[in-house]
Coordinates of C-alpha atoms and ligand atoms in Angstrom, one line a residue:
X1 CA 3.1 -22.1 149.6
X2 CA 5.4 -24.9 150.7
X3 CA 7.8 -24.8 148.2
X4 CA 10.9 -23.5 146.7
X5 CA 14.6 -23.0 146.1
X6 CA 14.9 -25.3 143.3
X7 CA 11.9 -26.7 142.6
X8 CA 11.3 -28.8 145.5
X9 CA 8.1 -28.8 147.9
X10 CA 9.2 -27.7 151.4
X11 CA 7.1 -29.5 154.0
X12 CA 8.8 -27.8 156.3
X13 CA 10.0 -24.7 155.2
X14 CA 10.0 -22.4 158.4
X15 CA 12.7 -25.0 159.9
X16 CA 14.9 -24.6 156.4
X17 CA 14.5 -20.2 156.5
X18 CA 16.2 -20.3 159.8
X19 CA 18.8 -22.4 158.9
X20 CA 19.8 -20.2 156.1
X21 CA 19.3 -17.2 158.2
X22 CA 21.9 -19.2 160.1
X23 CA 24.4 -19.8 157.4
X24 CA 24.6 -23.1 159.0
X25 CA 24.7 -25.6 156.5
X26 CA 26.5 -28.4 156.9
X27 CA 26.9 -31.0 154.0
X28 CA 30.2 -31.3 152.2
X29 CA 30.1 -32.0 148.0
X30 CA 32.2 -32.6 145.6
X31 CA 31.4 -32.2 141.9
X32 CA 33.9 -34.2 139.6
X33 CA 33.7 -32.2 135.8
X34 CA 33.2 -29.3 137.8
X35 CA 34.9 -26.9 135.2
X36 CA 32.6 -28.0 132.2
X37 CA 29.4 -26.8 130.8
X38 CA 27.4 -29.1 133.2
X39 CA 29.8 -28.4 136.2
X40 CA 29.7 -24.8 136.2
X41 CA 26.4 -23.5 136.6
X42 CA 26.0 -26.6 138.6
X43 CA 28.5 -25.4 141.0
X44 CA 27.0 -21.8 141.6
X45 CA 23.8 -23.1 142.6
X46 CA 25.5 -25.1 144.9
X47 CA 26.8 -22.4 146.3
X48 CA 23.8 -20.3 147.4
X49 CA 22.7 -23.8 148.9
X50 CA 22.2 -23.3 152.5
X51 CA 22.2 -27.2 153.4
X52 CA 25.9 -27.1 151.8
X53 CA 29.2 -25.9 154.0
X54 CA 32.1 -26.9 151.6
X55 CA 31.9 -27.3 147.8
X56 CA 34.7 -28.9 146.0
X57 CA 35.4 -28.5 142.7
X58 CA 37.4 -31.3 140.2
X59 CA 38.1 -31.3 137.0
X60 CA 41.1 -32.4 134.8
X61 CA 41.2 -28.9 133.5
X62 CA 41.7 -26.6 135.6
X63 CA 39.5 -24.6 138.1
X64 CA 41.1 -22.1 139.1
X65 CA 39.1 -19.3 137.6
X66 CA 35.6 -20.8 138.4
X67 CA 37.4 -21.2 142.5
X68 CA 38.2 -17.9 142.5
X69 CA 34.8 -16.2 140.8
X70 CA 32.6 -18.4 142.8
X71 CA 34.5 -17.6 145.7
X72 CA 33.5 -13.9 145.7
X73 CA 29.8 -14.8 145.9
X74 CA 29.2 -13.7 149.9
X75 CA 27.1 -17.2 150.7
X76 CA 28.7 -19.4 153.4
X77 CA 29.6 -22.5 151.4
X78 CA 33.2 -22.3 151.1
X79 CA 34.6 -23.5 147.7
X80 CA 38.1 -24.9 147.3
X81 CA 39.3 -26.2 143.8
X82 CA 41.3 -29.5 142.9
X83 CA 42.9 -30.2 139.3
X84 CA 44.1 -32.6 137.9
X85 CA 44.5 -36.6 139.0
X86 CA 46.8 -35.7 141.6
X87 CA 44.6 -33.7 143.6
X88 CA 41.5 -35.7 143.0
X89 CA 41.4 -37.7 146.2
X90 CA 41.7 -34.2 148.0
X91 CA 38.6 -33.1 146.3
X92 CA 36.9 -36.3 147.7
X93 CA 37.9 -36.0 151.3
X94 CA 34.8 -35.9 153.7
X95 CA 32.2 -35.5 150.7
X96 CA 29.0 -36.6 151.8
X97 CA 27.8 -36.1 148.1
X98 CA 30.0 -36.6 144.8
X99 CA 28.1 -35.2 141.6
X100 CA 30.0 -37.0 138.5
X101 CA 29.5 -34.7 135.4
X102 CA 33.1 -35.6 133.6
X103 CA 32.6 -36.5 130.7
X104 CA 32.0 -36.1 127.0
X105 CA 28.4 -34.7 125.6
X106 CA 26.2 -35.0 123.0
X107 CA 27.1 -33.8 119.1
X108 CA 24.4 -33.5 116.4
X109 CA 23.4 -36.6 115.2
X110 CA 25.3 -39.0 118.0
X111 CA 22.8 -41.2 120.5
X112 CA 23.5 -41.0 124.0
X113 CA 25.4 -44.8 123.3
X114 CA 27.8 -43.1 121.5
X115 CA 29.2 -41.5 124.2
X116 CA 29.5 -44.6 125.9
X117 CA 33.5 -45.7 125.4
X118 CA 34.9 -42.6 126.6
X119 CA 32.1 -41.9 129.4
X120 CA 32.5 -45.7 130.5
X121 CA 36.3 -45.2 131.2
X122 CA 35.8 -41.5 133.2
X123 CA 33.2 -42.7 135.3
X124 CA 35.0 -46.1 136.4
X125 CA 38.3 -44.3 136.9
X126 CA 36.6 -41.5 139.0
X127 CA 34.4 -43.7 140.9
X128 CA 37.1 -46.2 142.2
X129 CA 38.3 -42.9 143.8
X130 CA 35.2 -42.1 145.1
X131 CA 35.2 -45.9 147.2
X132 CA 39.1 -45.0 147.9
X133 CA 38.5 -41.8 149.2
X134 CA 34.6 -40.7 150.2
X135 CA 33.3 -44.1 151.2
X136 CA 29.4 -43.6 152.0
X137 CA 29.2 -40.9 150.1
X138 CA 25.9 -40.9 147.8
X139 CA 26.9 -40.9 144.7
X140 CA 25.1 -38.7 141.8
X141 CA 25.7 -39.8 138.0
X142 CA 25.1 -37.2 135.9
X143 CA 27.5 -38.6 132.7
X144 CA 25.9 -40.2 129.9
X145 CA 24.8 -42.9 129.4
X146 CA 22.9 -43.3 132.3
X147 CA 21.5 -46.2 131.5
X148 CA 24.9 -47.7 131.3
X149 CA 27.3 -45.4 133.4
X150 CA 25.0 -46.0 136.8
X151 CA 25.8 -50.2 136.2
X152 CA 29.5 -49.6 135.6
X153 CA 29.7 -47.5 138.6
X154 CA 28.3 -50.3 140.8
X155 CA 30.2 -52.6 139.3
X156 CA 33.4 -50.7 140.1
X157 CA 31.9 -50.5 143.8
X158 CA 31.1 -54.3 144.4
X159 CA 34.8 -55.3 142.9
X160 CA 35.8 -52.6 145.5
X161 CA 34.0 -53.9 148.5
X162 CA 32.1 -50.4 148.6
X163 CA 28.4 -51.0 147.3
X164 CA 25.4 -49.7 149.2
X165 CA 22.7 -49.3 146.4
X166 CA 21.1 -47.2 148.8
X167 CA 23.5 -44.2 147.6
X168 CA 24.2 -44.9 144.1
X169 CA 21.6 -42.7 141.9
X170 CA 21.5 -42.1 138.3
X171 CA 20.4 -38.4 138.2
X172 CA 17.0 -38.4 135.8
X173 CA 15.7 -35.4 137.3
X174 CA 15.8 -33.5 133.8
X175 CA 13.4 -35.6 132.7
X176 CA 11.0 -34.7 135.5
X177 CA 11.4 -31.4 134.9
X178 CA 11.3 -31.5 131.2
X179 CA 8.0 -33.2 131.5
X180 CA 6.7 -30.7 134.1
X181 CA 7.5 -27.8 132.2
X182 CA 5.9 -29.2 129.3
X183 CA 2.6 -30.4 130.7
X184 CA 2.4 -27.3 132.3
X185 CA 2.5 -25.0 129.1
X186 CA 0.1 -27.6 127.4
X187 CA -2.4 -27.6 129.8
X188 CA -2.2 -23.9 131.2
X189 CA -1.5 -24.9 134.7
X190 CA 0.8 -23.2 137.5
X191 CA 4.3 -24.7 136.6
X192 CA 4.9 -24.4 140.4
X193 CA 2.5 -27.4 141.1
X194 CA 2.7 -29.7 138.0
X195 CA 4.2 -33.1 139.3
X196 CA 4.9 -35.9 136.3
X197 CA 6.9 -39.3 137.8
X198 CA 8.9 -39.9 134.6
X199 CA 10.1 -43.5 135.2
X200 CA 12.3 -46.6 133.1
X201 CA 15.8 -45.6 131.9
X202 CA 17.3 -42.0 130.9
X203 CA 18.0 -42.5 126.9
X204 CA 14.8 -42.0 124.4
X205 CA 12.3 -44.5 124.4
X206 CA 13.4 -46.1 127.4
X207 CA 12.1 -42.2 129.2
X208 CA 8.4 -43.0 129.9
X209 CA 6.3 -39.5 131.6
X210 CA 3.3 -41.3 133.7
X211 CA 0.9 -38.5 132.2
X212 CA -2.0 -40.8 133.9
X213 CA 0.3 -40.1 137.3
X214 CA 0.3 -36.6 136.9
X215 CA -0.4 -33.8 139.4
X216 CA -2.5 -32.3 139.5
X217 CA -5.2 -34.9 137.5
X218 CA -5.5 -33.6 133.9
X219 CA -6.9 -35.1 131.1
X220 CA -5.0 -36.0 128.0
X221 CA -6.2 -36.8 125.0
X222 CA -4.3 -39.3 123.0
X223 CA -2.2 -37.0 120.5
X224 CA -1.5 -35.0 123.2
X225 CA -0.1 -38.6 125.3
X226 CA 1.9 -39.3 122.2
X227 CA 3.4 -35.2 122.0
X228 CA 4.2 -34.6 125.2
X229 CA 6.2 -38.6 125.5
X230 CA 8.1 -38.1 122.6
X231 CA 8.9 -34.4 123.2
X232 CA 10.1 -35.3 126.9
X233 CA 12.5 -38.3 125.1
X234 CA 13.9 -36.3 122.3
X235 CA 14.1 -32.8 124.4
X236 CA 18.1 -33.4 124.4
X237 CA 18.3 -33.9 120.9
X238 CA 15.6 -30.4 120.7
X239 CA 18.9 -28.8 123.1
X240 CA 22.0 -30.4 121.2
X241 CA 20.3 -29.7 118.0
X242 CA 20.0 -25.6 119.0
X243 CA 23.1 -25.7 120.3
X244 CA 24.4 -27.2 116.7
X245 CA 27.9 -28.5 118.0
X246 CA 28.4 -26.7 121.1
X247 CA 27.1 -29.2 123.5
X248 CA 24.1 -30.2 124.8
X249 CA 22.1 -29.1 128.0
X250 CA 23.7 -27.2 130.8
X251 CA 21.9 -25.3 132.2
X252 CA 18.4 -27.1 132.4
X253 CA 21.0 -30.2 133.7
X254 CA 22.5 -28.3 136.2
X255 CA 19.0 -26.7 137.4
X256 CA 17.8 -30.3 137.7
X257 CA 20.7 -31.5 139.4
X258 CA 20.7 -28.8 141.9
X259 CA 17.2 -29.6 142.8
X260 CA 18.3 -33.3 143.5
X261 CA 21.3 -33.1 145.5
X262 CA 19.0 -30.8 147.5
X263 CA 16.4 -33.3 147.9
X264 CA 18.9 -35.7 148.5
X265 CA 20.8 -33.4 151.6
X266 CA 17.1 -32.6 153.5
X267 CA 16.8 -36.6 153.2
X268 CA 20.2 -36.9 154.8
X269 CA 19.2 -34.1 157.2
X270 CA 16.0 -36.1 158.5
X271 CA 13.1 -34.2 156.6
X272 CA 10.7 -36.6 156.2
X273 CA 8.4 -36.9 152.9
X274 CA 11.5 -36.5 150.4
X275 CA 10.3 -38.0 146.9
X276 CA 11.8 -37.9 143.6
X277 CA 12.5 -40.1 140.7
X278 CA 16.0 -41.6 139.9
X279 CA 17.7 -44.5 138.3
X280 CA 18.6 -46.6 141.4
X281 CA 19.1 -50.6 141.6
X282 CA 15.9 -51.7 141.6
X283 CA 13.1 -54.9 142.0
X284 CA 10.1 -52.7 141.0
X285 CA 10.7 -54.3 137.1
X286 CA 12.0 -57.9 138.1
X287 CA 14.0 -58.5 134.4
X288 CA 15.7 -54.9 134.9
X289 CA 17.9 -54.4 138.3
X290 CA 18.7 -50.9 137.7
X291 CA 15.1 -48.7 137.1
X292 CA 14.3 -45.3 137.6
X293 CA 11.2 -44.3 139.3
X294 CA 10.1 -42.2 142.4
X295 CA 12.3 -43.0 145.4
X296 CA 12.0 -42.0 149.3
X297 CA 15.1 -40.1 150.1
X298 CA 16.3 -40.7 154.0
X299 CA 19.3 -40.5 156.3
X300 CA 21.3 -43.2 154.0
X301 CA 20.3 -42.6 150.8
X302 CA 17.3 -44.3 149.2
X303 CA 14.5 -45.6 151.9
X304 CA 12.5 -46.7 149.6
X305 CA 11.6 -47.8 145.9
X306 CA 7.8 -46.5 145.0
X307 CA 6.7 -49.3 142.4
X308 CA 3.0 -47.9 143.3
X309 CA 2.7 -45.7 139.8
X310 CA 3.7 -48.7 138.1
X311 CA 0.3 -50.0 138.7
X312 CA -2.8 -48.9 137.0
X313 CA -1.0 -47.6 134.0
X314 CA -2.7 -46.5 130.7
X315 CA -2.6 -48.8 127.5
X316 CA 0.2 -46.5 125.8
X317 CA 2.2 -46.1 129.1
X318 CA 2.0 -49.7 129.5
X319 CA 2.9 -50.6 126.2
X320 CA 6.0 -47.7 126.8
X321 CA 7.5 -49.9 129.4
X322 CA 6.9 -53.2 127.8
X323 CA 8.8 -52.2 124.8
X324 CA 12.1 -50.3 126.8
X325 CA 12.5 -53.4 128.4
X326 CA 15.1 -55.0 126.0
X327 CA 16.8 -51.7 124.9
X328 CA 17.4 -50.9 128.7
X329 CA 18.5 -54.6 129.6
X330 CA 20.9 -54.4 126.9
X331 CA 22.1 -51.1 128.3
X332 CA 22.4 -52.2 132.1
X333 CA 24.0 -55.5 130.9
X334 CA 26.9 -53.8 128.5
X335 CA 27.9 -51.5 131.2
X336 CA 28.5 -54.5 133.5
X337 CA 30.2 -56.7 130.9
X338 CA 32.8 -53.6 130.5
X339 CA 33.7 -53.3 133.8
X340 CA 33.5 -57.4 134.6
X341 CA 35.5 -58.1 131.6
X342 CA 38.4 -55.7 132.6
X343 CA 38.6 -57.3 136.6
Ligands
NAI401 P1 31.7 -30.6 128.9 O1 32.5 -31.2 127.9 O2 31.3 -29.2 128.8 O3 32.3 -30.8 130.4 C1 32.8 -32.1 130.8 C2 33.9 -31.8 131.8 O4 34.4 -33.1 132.2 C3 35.1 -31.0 131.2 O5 35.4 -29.9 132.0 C4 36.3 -32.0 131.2 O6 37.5 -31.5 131.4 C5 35.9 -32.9 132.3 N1 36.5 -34.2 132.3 C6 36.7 -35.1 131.3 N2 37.3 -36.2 131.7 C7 37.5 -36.1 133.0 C8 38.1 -36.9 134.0 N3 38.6 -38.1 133.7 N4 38.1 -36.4 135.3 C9 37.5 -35.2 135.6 N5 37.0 -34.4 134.7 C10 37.0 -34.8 133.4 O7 30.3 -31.5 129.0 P2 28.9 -31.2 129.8 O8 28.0 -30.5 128.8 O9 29.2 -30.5 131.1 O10 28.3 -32.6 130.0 C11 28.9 -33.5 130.9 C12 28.2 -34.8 130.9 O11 26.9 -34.7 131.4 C13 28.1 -35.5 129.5 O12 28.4 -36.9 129.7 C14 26.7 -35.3 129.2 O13 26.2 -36.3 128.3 C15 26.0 -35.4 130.5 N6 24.7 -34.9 130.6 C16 23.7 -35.6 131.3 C17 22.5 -35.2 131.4 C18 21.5 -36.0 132.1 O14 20.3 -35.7 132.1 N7 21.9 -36.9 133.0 C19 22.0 -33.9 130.7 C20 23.1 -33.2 130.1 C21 24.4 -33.7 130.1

């Protein structure tokens, strides 16, 4: 079949088993929290990636044992590590991807706003140094809020002079998965095919799965809408709950960040057909400018928004987006005020 390393449908896979025959890969990334419980299994997928050459790993802790143990893995990609502030703009040198994962997570009981004061300041710190350091690099927010931290970030890259929304992307792909996983238990199907465009924000309500949009078509019926919605929106609570004070998800996170940068590197590499959903600036939603929903992947980054699912939704999906509208704006519009307020 045409897929898989992470997920991902391969149009054109016989091209890709050469290249990793090859060793040949040739994209550079940097992941920025690379020592934490996001970062870490995050950066050995990475490294059995055969689009990547270099992998560079930040954190303000150090990295020195993940460098060394990921270094011993006999894949090409050749991993160097960078702590502390001093050697962050190292870590950036000639990334054609930076994955931001610093940050705080999830206790029982917070919301994903809660992290927002500490996240806010991480990701406008370590983004500055991204448009100091790896200008043109896409950039991949994985610290929470997304709804907020993905604003702040281009915020910090207009005041810099360094913002092409093409290549700023809030990474939502857990949702997608989450959702496929879970419509795929429910309805009995292959997991390998299921396909659900989760789209809106990346916080609770504001998650909407398009179970109408699904793949293949399956019919719902209306208890099952409302289960499978409100398990895909409260699935990190389900994870920080289990984990009861240890964190929150890691390893699903890094799973579905590792099939996004690699959708995001055959886009860069010139594959053609390379579709997933993110939170990008957007005009699908005219009252919200940042919006998550399926996006063409190209040589620069996004290629285009797909506003197509939006149409023809069902009652309860439309009613879903009609009521994250407000919560979302709010959260789009605190994460500029931060950042304006401090310029
Ligand atoms: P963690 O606490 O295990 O790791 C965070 C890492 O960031 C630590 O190694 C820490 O030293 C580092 N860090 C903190 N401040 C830093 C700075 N200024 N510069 C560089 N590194 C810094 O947390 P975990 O579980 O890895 O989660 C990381 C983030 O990812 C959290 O904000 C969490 O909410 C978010 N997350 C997002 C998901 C999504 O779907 N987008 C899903 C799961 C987690």
């Amino acid at each position: 079949s045409a897929t898989l390393r992470w997920g991902v449908p391969r149009p054109r896979a016989a091209k890709r088993v050469i290249v990793a025959q090859a060793g040949a890969g040739s994209y550079k990334v940097a992941i920025l929290g690379a020592a934490g419980g996001v970062g870490e299994p995050l950066s050995l997928l990475i490294k059995m990636s055969p689009l990547v050459s270099a992998l560079h790993l930040y954190d303000i802790a150090t990295v020195n044992g993940v460098t060394a143990d990921l270094s011993h893995c006999n894949t090409p990609v050749e991993v160097a590590g960078f702590t502390g502030k001093e050697e962050l703009a190292g870590s950036l040198a000639g990334a054609d991807v930076v994955v931001i994962t610093a940050g705080v997570p999830r206790k029982p009981g917070m919301t994903l706003d809660d992290l927002f004061s500490t996240n806010a300041g991480i990701v406008k710190e370590l983004v500055e140094a991204v448009a100091d350091h790896a200008p043109g690099a896409l950039i991949h927010i994985i610290t929470n809020p997304v709804n907020s931290t993905v604003p702040i970030a281009a915020e910090v890259l207009k005041w810099k002079g360094a913002y092409d929304p093409r290549k700023l992307f809030g990474v939502t792909t857990l949702g997608v998965v989450r959702a496929n996983a879970f419509v795929a238990a429910t309805k009995g199907l292959p997991l390998a095919d299921v396909d659900v465009p989760v789209v809106g924000g990346h916080a609770g309500t504001t998650i909407v799965p398009l179970l109408s949009k699904a793949r293949p078509k399956a019919a719902f019926t209306d208890e099952e809408v409302e289960e499978l919605t409100a398990r895909v929106q409260n699935a990190g609570t389900e994870v920080v709950e289990a984990k009861a004070g240890a964190g929150s998800a890691t390893l699903s996170m890094a799973y579905a960040a590792a099939r996004f940068l690699e959708a995001s590197l055959r886009g860069l590499d010139g594959d053609a057909d390379v579709y997933e959903c993110a939170y990008v600036q957007s005009q699908v939603v005219p009252e919200l400018p940042f919006f998550a929903s399926r996006v063409k992947l190209g040589r620069e980054g996004v290629e285009e928004v797909v506003g197509s699912e939006l149409r023809g939704l069902s009652e309860y999906e439309a009613r879903a987006l009609e009521a994250l509208k407000p919560q979302l704006k709010a959260s789009i519009d605190k994460g500029i005020a931060l950042v304006q307020q401090q310029q």
